[in-house]
Tab-separated table of C-alpha atoms in Angstrom:
chain	number	residue	atom	x	y	z
A	13	UNK	CA	59.960	22.227	116.280
A	14	UNK	CA	61.573	25.874	115.701
A	15	UNK	CA	59.438	26.592	113.762
A	16	UNK	CA	56.522	25.556	116.004
A	17	UNK	CA	57.500	27.488	117.493
A	18	UNK	CA	57.827	30.562	116.201
A	19	UNK	CA	54.473	30.191	115.323
A	20	UNK	CA	52.843	29.961	118.763
A	21	UNK	CA	55.652	32.934	119.499
A	22	UNK	CA	54.041	35.060	116.637
A	23	UNK	CA	50.284	33.848	117.215
A	24	UNK	CA	50.362	34.919	121.433
A	25	UNK	CA	52.244	38.779	120.555
A	26	UNK	CA	48.850	39.203	117.812
A	27	UNK	CA	46.400	37.836	120.078
A	28	UNK	CA	47.839	40.518	123.139
A	29	UNK	CA	48.389	43.473	120.721
A	30	UNK	CA	45.489	42.922	118.993
A	31	UNK	CA	42.825	41.075	121.206
A	32	UNK	CA	43.367	42.963	123.763
A	33	UNK	CA	44.334	46.259	122.206
A	34	UNK	CA	47.266	47.142	123.671
A	35	UNK	CA	50.778	48.144	123.214
A	36	UNK	CA	53.485	47.950	125.629
A	37	UNK	CA	55.236	51.406	126.331
A	38	UNK	CA	58.316	52.344	127.408
A	39	UNK	CA	58.689	53.825	130.611
A	40	UNK	CA	62.173	54.216	131.872
A	41	UNK	CA	62.805	58.286	131.932
A	42	UNK	CA	65.603	59.363	129.642
A	43	UNK	CA	63.852	57.687	127.086
A	44	UNK	CA	61.769	59.132	124.550
A	45	UNK	CA	57.955	56.354	123.886
A	46	UNK	CA	58.036	54.665	121.303
A	47	UNK	CA	54.305	55.412	120.695
A	48	UNK	CA	54.828	59.123	120.225
A	49	UNK	CA	55.867	58.953	116.822
A	50	UNK	CA	51.832	58.153	116.893
A	51	UNK	CA	50.671	61.004	117.222
A	52	UNK	CA	50.343	61.972	114.024
A	53	UNK	CA	48.603	60.723	111.734
A	54	UNK	CA	50.287	60.375	108.677
A	55	UNK	CA	52.670	58.458	109.991
A	56	UNK	CA	49.969	55.388	110.894
A	57	UNK	CA	50.270	52.846	108.056
A	58	UNK	CA	47.492	53.122	105.707
A	59	UNK	CA	45.135	50.909	103.129
A	60	UNK	CA	45.461	52.333	99.842
A	61	UNK	CA	42.575	50.732	98.557
A	62	UNK	CA	39.210	48.818	100.392
A	63	UNK	CA	39.400	45.141	99.888
A	64	UNK	CA	37.560	43.946	96.837
A	65	UNK	CA	34.821	40.824	97.325
A	66	UNK	CA	35.217	37.973	95.227
A	67	UNK	CA	32.358	35.777	93.484
A	68	UNK	CA	34.298	31.899	92.645
A	69	UNK	CA	32.658	29.120	91.459
A	70	UNK	CA	33.716	25.347	93.744
A	71	UNK	CA	35.739	23.482	93.356
A	72	UNK	CA	38.126	26.880	91.358
A	73	UNK	CA	40.755	29.300	93.323
A	74	UNK	CA	40.213	32.337	94.874
A	75	UNK	CA	42.511	35.449	96.016
A	76	UNK	CA	42.247	37.904	98.564
A	77	UNK	CA	44.847	41.399	98.494
A	78	UNK	CA	45.517	43.665	100.642
A	79	UNK	CA	46.954	47.323	99.726
A	80	UNK	CA	48.814	48.904	103.213
A	81	UNK	CA	50.964	52.167	102.430
A	82	UNK	CA	53.821	53.898	104.270
A	83	UNK	CA	53.361	49.698	107.021
A	84	UNK	CA	56.954	50.865	107.928
A	85	UNK	CA	57.820	47.856	111.105
A	86	UNK	CA	54.074	47.406	111.751
A	87	UNK	CA	52.703	43.547	110.788
A	88	UNK	CA	49.955	43.128	108.769
A	89	UNK	CA	47.724	39.457	109.539
A	90	UNK	CA	44.680	37.543	107.851
A	91	UNK	CA	41.659	36.714	109.761
A	92	UNK	CA	38.433	34.501	109.357
A	93	UNK	CA	35.695	37.020	111.054
A	94	UNK	CA	33.018	35.191	110.953
A	95	UNK	CA	35.461	32.201	113.154
A	96	UNK	CA	38.260	34.786	114.323
A	97	UNK	CA	40.722	32.497	113.157
A	98	UNK	CA	44.266	33.670	112.727
A	99	UNK	CA	45.545	32.846	109.314
A	100	UNK	CA	48.733	34.586	109.077
A	101	UNK	CA	51.167	36.858	109.713
A	102	UNK	CA	53.295	38.978	108.301
A	103	UNK	CA	55.248	36.270	106.114
A	104	UNK	CA	54.169	33.065	108.339
A	105	UNK	CA	50.805	31.239	107.397
A	106	UNK	CA	49.419	30.435	110.877
A	107	UNK	CA	46.913	28.434	110.019
A	108	UNK	CA	46.509	24.325	109.341
A	109	UNK	CA	44.359	24.374	106.067
A	110	UNK	CA	46.839	23.391	103.245
A	111	UNK	CA	44.238	25.104	101.032
A	112	UNK	CA	45.653	28.420	102.221
A	113	UNK	CA	49.128	30.054	101.309
A	114	UNK	CA	50.126	33.933	101.451
A	115	UNK	CA	52.306	35.563	99.175
A	116	UNK	CA	53.815	39.808	98.967
A	117	UNK	CA	54.663	42.470	97.110
A	118	UNK	CA	57.764	45.750	98.015
A	119	UNK	CA	56.434	45.166	101.802
A	120	UNK	CA	52.829	46.580	100.773
A	121	UNK	CA	50.222	43.958	98.888
A	122	UNK	CA	49.539	40.828	100.506
A	123	UNK	CA	47.843	38.354	99.052
A	124	UNK	CA	45.463	35.084	100.907
A	125	UNK	CA	45.469	32.190	97.965
A	126	UNK	CA	42.554	29.722	98.830
A	127	UNK	CA	42.428	26.535	95.963
A	128	UNK	CA	40.140	24.782	95.691
A	129	UNK	CA	37.443	26.632	97.319
A	130	UNK	CA	34.650	25.022	99.350
A	131	UNK	CA	31.134	25.945	99.899
A	132	UNK	CA	32.482	26.809	103.757
A	133	UNK	CA	35.506	29.002	102.887
A	134	UNK	CA	32.566	31.791	102.232
A	135	UNK	CA	32.775	34.540	103.671
A	136	UNK	CA	34.492	37.565	105.523
A	137	UNK	CA	38.163	38.594	105.842
A	138	UNK	CA	40.241	41.269	106.823
A	139	UNK	CA	43.218	42.625	106.713
A	140	UNK	CA	44.689	44.076	110.383
A	141	UNK	CA	47.644	46.041	111.502
A	142	UNK	CA	48.455	45.838	114.519
A	143	UNK	CA	48.375	49.087	115.330
A	144	UNK	CA	47.168	50.778	118.488
A	145	UNK	CA	44.119	51.321	117.632
A	146	UNK	CA	44.409	48.014	115.300
A	147	UNK	CA	43.683	49.044	111.781
A	148	UNK	CA	41.325	46.528	109.765
A	149	UNK	CA	39.689	46.291	106.187
A	150	UNK	CA	37.225	43.694	104.989
A	151	UNK	CA	36.266	41.573	101.918
A	152	UNK	CA	33.925	38.927	101.466
A	153	UNK	CA	34.562	35.952	99.659
A	154	UNK	CA	31.401	34.340	98.010
A	155	UNK	CA	31.416	30.656	96.549
A	156	UNK	CA	28.393	29.752	94.236
A	157	UNK	CA	27.923	26.119	93.404
A	158	UNK	CA	26.198	25.172	90.241
A	159	UNK	CA	22.917	23.016	90.718
A	160	UNK	CA	23.496	19.780	90.956
A	161	UNK	CA	19.633	17.027	90.960
A	162	UNK	CA	19.308	14.735	94.381
A	163	UNK	CA	18.340	11.676	92.614
A	164	UNK	CA	16.754	10.530	95.550
A	165	UNK	CA	14.446	12.135	96.078
A	166	UNK	CA	13.899	12.962	92.862
A	167	UNK	CA	11.014	10.853	90.228
A	168	UNK	CA	13.040	7.976	87.912
A	169	UNK	CA	10.873	6.642	85.216
A	170	UNK	CA	7.339	5.210	85.863
A	171	UNK	CA	4.272	3.094	84.382
A	172	UNK	CA	0.970	4.513	85.582
A	173	UNK	CA	-2.848	3.765	84.178
A	174	UNK	CA	-4.417	5.881	82.753
A	175	UNK	CA	-7.412	8.119	84.789
A	176	UNK	CA	-4.787	8.169	87.372
A	177	UNK	CA	-2.474	10.668	89.880
A	178	UNK	CA	0.688	11.073	89.071
A	179	UNK	CA	2.883	13.230	91.009
A	180	UNK	CA	5.875	14.004	89.230
A	181	UNK	CA	8.605	15.635	91.837
A	182	UNK	CA	12.345	16.947	90.815
A	183	UNK	CA	14.758	18.506	93.741
A	184	UNK	CA	18.278	20.393	93.318
A	185	UNK	CA	20.846	21.898	94.789
A	186	UNK	CA	23.471	24.358	94.308
A	187	UNK	CA	23.595	28.458	95.596
A	188	UNK	CA	22.520	29.793	94.582
A	189	UNK	CA	18.952	28.381	95.180
A	190	UNK	CA	17.540	26.362	92.499
A	191	UNK	CA	14.983	26.873	90.177
A	192	UNK	CA	13.620	24.318	88.682
A	193	UNK	CA	10.577	23.857	86.094
A	194	UNK	CA	9.555	20.972	84.103
A	195	UNK	CA	8.576	20.982	80.456
A	196	UNK	CA	8.407	17.386	77.106
A	197	UNK	CA	11.566	15.996	75.669
A	198	UNK	CA	9.588	16.634	72.515
A	199	UNK	CA	8.949	20.101	72.514
A	200	UNK	CA	5.666	19.352	72.580
A	201	UNK	CA	3.180	20.681	74.658
A	202	UNK	CA	1.599	19.678	78.221
A	203	UNK	CA	-1.662	19.902	78.997
A	204	UNK	CA	-1.928	20.874	82.838
A	205	UNK	CA	-4.719	22.226	84.857
A	206	UNK	CA	-7.027	21.985	81.696
A	207	UNK	CA	-4.883	24.087	80.019
A	208	UNK	CA	-2.096	23.056	76.883
A	209	UNK	CA	1.654	24.998	78.246
A	210	UNK	CA	4.898	24.280	77.618
A	211	UNK	CA	7.385	24.446	80.835
A	212	UNK	CA	5.829	24.081	84.583
A	213	UNK	CA	7.018	26.078	87.112
A	214	UNK	CA	8.310	24.630	89.694
A	215	UNK	CA	9.862	21.185	91.732
A	216	UNK	CA	6.395	19.160	91.126
A	217	UNK	CA	4.723	17.609	88.471
A	218	UNK	CA	1.211	17.026	89.886
A	219	UNK	CA	-0.639	15.456	86.548
A	220	UNK	CA	-4.945	14.827	87.099
A	221	UNK	CA	-6.439	12.396	84.566
A	222	UNK	CA	-3.189	10.922	83.351
A	223	UNK	CA	-3.912	10.133	79.670
A	224	UNK	CA	-2.283	8.672	76.914
A	225	UNK	CA	-1.730	12.301	75.545
A	226	UNK	CA	0.724	12.595	78.876
A	227	UNK	CA	2.633	9.456	77.497
A	228	UNK	CA	6.512	11.163	76.877
A	229	UNK	CA	9.592	11.675	78.193
A	230	UNK	CA	9.439	14.432	80.210
A	231	UNK	CA	13.354	16.755	81.751
A	232	UNK	CA	13.171	18.322	84.571
A	233	UNK	CA	15.847	21.265	84.615
A	234	UNK	CA	17.157	22.985	86.817
A	235	UNK	CA	19.383	26.193	86.702
A	236	UNK	CA	20.408	29.084	89.487
A	237	UNK	CA	22.739	31.132	86.662
A	238	UNK	CA	25.413	29.921	87.316
A	239	UNK	CA	26.302	27.440	84.717
A	240	UNK	CA	26.351	24.693	83.415
A	241	UNK	CA	22.405	24.292	84.252
A	242	UNK	CA	21.366	19.617	84.994
A	243	UNK	CA	18.385	18.512	83.818
A	244	UNK	CA	16.867	14.267	84.186
A	245	UNK	CA	15.554	12.348	82.170
A	246	UNK	CA	12.105	11.122	84.183
A	247	UNK	CA	9.897	8.938	81.626
A	248	UNK	CA	5.807	8.083	81.905
A	249	UNK	CA	4.885	5.454	80.158
A	250	UNK	CA	0.383	5.571	80.885
A	251	UNK	CA	-1.280	2.221	80.513
A	252	UNK	CA	-4.295	1.393	78.472
A	253	UNK	CA	-5.990	-1.664	77.092
A	254	UNK	CA	-6.415	-1.962	72.949
A	255	UNK	CA	-8.663	0.548	70.533
A	256	UNK	CA	-9.242	0.309	67.165
A	257	UNK	CA	-10.010	2.204	64.145
A	258	UNK	CA	-11.035	1.676	61.267
A	259	UNK	CA	-11.480	3.377	57.716
A	260	UNK	CA	-13.478	2.272	55.574
A	261	UNK	CA	-14.943	-1.014	57.164
A	262	UNK	CA	-16.612	-1.531	53.154
A	263	UNK	CA	-14.345	-2.071	50.514
A	264	UNK	CA	-14.882	-2.807	47.088
A	265	UNK	CA	-12.899	-5.514	44.433
A	266	UNK	CA	-13.000	-6.414	40.627
A	267	UNK	CA	-11.712	-9.840	40.218
A	268	UNK	CA	-8.290	-9.337	39.635
A	269	UNK	CA	-7.881	-6.614	41.192
A	270	UNK	CA	-5.371	-6.245	44.262
A	271	UNK	CA	-6.520	-4.365	47.378
A	272	UNK	CA	-5.444	-3.687	50.504
A	273	UNK	CA	-7.265	-3.459	54.222
A	274	UNK	CA	-6.310	-0.740	56.430
A	275	UNK	CA	-6.700	-0.487	60.751
A	276	UNK	CA	-5.104	1.228	63.125
A	277	UNK	CA	-4.500	1.228	66.479
A	278	UNK	CA	-3.142	2.669	69.743
A	279	UNK	CA	-1.836	0.468	73.457
A	280	UNK	CA	0.113	0.474	75.958
A	281	UNK	CA	1.640	-2.220	76.945
A	282	UNK	CA	2.690	-3.142	73.075
A	283	UNK	CA	0.103	-5.042	71.622
A	284	UNK	CA	-0.289	-7.996	69.695
A	285	UNK	CA	-1.684	-7.675	66.077
A	286	UNK	CA	-3.393	-9.623	62.892
A	287	UNK	CA	-5.821	-10.324	60.404
A	288	UNK	CA	-8.613	-13.502	60.537
A	289	UNK	CA	-10.537	-14.347	58.036
A	290	UNK	CA	-14.239	-14.682	58.462
A	291	UNK	CA	-14.508	-18.635	59.563
A	292	UNK	CA	-11.325	-16.663	62.538
A	293	UNK	CA	-8.616	-18.766	60.322
A	294	UNK	CA	-5.366	-16.281	61.561
A	295	UNK	CA	-3.797	-14.504	58.091
A	296	UNK	CA	0.353	-15.512	57.767
A	297	UNK	CA	1.939	-13.344	54.809
A	298	UNK	CA	2.683	-15.632	52.016
A	299	UNK	CA	1.967	-14.819	48.211
A	300	UNK	CA	-1.931	-14.485	47.979
A	301	UNK	CA	-1.660	-12.374	50.907
A	302	UNK	CA	0.890	-9.528	52.626
A	303	UNK	CA	0.508	-8.543	56.069
A	304	UNK	CA	2.498	-4.907	56.764
A	305	UNK	CA	2.532	-3.175	60.228
A	306	UNK	CA	4.514	-0.071	60.911
A	307	UNK	CA	4.427	1.471	64.965
A	308	UNK	CA	5.156	5.022	66.316
A	309	UNK	CA	4.748	5.551	69.950
A	310	UNK	CA	1.644	4.060	70.508
A	311	UNK	CA	0.173	3.701	67.338
A	312	UNK	CA	0.084	0.885	64.582
A	313	UNK	CA	-0.742	1.581	62.077
A	314	UNK	CA	-1.788	-2.573	59.846
A	315	UNK	CA	-2.664	-2.967	56.749
A	316	UNK	CA	-3.723	-6.437	54.709
A	317	UNK	CA	-3.006	-6.602	51.010
A	318	UNK	CA	-4.558	-9.481	49.000
A	319	UNK	CA	-2.983	-10.196	45.681
A	320	UNK	CA	-4.815	-10.323	42.688
A	321	UNK	CA	-8.807	-11.284	44.328
A	322	UNK	CA	-10.978	-13.683	43.368
A	323	UNK	CA	-14.437	-15.026	44.159
A	324	UNK	CA	-13.517	-17.214	47.054
A	325	UNK	CA	-11.918	-14.019	48.426
A	326	UNK	CA	-14.716	-11.811	49.195
A	327	UNK	CA	-16.288	-11.134	52.735
A	328	UNK	CA	-15.074	-10.301	56.340
A	329	UNK	CA	-11.707	-8.734	57.755
A	330	UNK	CA	-11.205	-8.368	60.382
A	331	UNK	CA	-8.142	-7.332	62.742
A	332	UNK	CA	-7.160	-7.999	66.192
A	333	UNK	CA	-5.270	-6.316	68.744
A	334	UNK	CA	-4.281	-7.715	72.734
A	335	UNK	CA	-2.205	-6.337	75.235
A	336	UNK	CA	-1.789	-7.945	79.065
A	337	UNK	CA	-5.256	-5.536	79.715
A	338	UNK	CA	-7.636	-6.275	76.516
A	339	UNK	CA	-8.712	-7.323	73.871
A	340	UNK	CA	-10.099	-5.522	70.522
A	341	UNK	CA	-10.997	-6.066	66.498
A	342	UNK	CA	-13.225	-4.798	63.791
A	343	UNK	CA	-14.879	-5.860	61.184
A	344	UNK	CA	-13.358	-4.577	57.276
A	345	UNK	CA	-16.120	-6.248	54.464
A	346	UNK	CA	-15.182	-6.989	50.877
A	347	UNK	CA	-17.848	-7.061	48.303
A	348	UNK	CA	-17.498	-7.969	44.620
A	349	UNK	CA	-18.138	-5.124	41.776
A	350	UNK	CA	-17.609	-5.569	38.244
A	351	UNK	CA	-14.792	-5.055	36.523
A	352	UNK	CA	-14.359	-0.977	34.492
A	353	UNK	CA	-14.676	-1.147	30.549
A	354	UNK	CA	-12.783	-0.068	28.399
A	355	UNK	CA	-14.512	2.007	24.992
A	356	UNK	CA	-11.951	2.389	21.836
A	357	UNK	CA	-12.676	4.765	19.647
A	358	UNK	CA	-11.479	4.712	16.015
A	359	UNK	CA	-10.548	7.699	13.867
A	360	UNK	CA	-9.870	7.651	10.225
A	361	UNK	CA	-8.127	11.149	8.351
A	362	UNK	CA	-7.802	11.467	4.159
A	363	UNK	CA	-5.074	12.287	3.651
A	364	UNK	CA	-3.820	14.323	0.009
A	365	UNK	CA	-0.709	15.895	-0.539
A	366	UNK	CA	0.371	18.363	-3.628
A	367	UNK	CA	3.249	19.148	-5.945
A	368	UNK	CA	2.457	22.422	-4.000
A	369	UNK	CA	3.004	24.504	-0.870
A	370	UNK	CA	-0.017	26.180	0.260
A	371	UNK	CA	-1.944	24.403	-2.027
A	372	UNK	CA	-6.684	23.670	-1.494
A	373	UNK	CA	-8.208	21.147	-3.209
A	374	UNK	CA	-10.584	23.814	-5.300
A	375	UNK	CA	-7.607	26.479	-6.381
A	376	UNK	CA	-6.134	23.938	-7.511
A	377	UNK	CA	-10.208	22.550	-9.797
A	378	UNK	CA	-10.457	26.591	-9.896
A	379	UNK	CA	-7.265	26.884	-12.602
A	380	UNK	CA	-9.781	24.359	-14.286
A	381	UNK	CA	-11.738	25.211	-17.843
A	382	UNK	CA	-14.953	23.320	-16.099
A	383	UNK	CA	-16.947	24.967	-14.323
A	384	UNK	CA	-18.528	22.326	-12.528
A	385	UNK	CA	-14.747	21.925	-11.132
A	386	UNK	CA	-14.935	25.004	-9.967
A	387	UNK	CA	-18.331	24.652	-8.469
A	388	UNK	CA	-17.802	21.339	-6.835
A	389	UNK	CA	-14.232	22.818	-6.149
A	390	UNK	CA	-15.269	25.955	-4.217
A	391	UNK	CA	-18.086	24.129	-2.265
A	392	UNK	CA	-15.504	21.187	-0.467
A	393	UNK	CA	-12.625	24.786	-0.293
A	394	UNK	CA	-13.352	25.380	3.143
A	395	UNK	CA	-13.556	21.219	3.842
A	396	UNK	CA	-9.615	20.745	2.164
A	397	UNK	CA	-7.576	22.961	2.910
A	398	UNK	CA	-4.202	21.512	3.813
A	399	UNK	CA	-0.448	22.079	2.968
A	400	UNK	CA	1.731	19.448	0.644
A	401	UNK	CA	4.909	19.747	0.670
A	402	UNK	CA	5.158	15.867	-1.507
A	403	UNK	CA	3.953	14.695	-4.205
A	404	UNK	CA	0.143	13.717	-4.049
A	405	UNK	CA	-1.101	10.507	-3.827
A	406	UNK	CA	-4.819	9.108	-5.050
A	407	UNK	CA	-6.966	8.285	-1.991
A	408	UNK	CA	-7.657	4.654	-1.749
A	409	UNK	CA	-11.053	5.199	-2.497
A	410	UNK	CA	-9.649	6.310	-6.319
A	411	UNK	CA	-8.287	4.312	-9.280
A	412	UNK	CA	-4.847	4.245	-9.816
A	413	UNK	CA	-3.408	6.543	-12.541
A	414	UNK	CA	-2.928	5.646	-16.031
A	415	UNK	CA	0.700	5.363	-16.875
A	416	UNK	CA	0.029	5.457	-21.187
A	417	UNK	CA	2.282	3.999	-23.623
A	418	UNK	CA	3.865	6.475	-25.865
A	419	UNK	CA	1.523	7.832	-28.250
A	420	UNK	CA	-1.180	5.503	-27.521
A	421	UNK	CA	-3.451	8.614	-26.805
A	422	UNK	CA	-4.021	12.049	-28.504
A	423	UNK	CA	-2.794	15.025	-25.864
A	424	UNK	CA	-7.410	15.464	-26.512
A	425	UNK	CA	-7.762	12.329	-25.396
A	426	UNK	CA	-5.456	11.831	-22.364
A	427	UNK	CA	-7.019	15.621	-21.054
A	428	UNK	CA	-10.079	13.978	-20.709
A	429	UNK	CA	-9.773	11.409	-18.371
A	430	UNK	CA	-7.411	13.310	-17.231
A	431	UNK	CA	-10.674	15.191	-15.665
A	432	UNK	CA	-12.652	12.387	-15.344
A	433	UNK	CA	-10.475	11.050	-13.060
A	434	UNK	CA	-10.554	14.493	-11.165
A	435	UNK	CA	-13.880	14.656	-11.282
A	436	UNK	CA	-13.911	10.880	-9.327
A	437	UNK	CA	-11.675	11.672	-6.818
A	438	UNK	CA	-13.785	15.198	-6.514
A	439	UNK	CA	-17.092	13.491	-5.770
A	440	UNK	CA	-15.764	10.254	-4.111
A	441	UNK	CA	-13.861	12.834	-0.890
A	442	UNK	CA	-17.351	14.504	-0.767
A	443	UNK	CA	-19.152	11.527	-0.219
A	444	UNK	CA	-16.879	10.872	2.359
A	445	UNK	CA	-17.592	14.096	3.764
A	446	UNK	CA	-20.987	13.653	4.296
A	447	UNK	CA	-21.044	10.571	5.241
């Protein structure tokens, strides 16, 4: 109770002094007036520096500073300008706002603390000294707010029919007012107003005659220079009946070959895909057939593998795609083609060895006494040049070598037999070469 009375008394005294702009004077005779001390400007309190403007993010703490020199017996007060609310008088906090506190230093620096700053705290604050006339300085507290998206006013995931118009809306709040833009989450361009763009500015993304190419996740991004920026995902699904394309409508295979038939489909909602024979029987994967399906978004790849094709496998095959909006199919015809033939080529090689390296048949016979042998050797020199490392082996067309018993033939007979055998070998080689 005493503290409440003190606050009321201080407030009343300050209001009387500052708001009314008057001070009580001593009119008794023979007394020196207190106001006489104010006649000299230097005796007045003065502000050592202006009150700096402060910018703070909502939810953080703010600090306003007022520095007064030569304060002497005067008092300092903090006032909220727009509401004319007295926040503090000298050492006492007047306001009932629990987030506001006061500190001071050396009877010169006076600090106004505001905790957990709210947008309502934005505005001008005045530091007053109760002189006559009153002296004051003002500082501005700017409260900035990071952007946030207003969910109730922003589009959620949408499903639309192809060729209709669609509008995506994004509402954001913050201070300063946020800037809003749209882009695709996958980074691809947006087909917008007849051209491809990466970003669409503004709160509304309006697409005319939407197509399956617009099917994607879109990001609404709001930013105002106060971190962090914020975004919201909006998924756009476009419904359309199945469409089908076949790379090769005519395939060929020979008996015993493995063959693959391919089909591509597009549909949303996702289609049911399968293969049938020309009789309309659904094909199930097994030892003979293998049906493969791979999905990527609204696209599907179908492949039918037929193992070890037989005569009964030739004919027409159908790939079918169905969803709630319709169905489609395509036919692939499998025809028989001749099996490839294999031609084998056999090459015969004649290998002749010599006792010495780098010697040809021609050179070996040139060393003999027979002119006939020399001529034959010259004719075959260019065809019978080989390098040899081991002892020579007679060709298979030549007679086997004769092993003589010691003393069976004279040296002259052995020489004659050797020449005859050599001649037969050379004649055989020439005959083979002409063939």
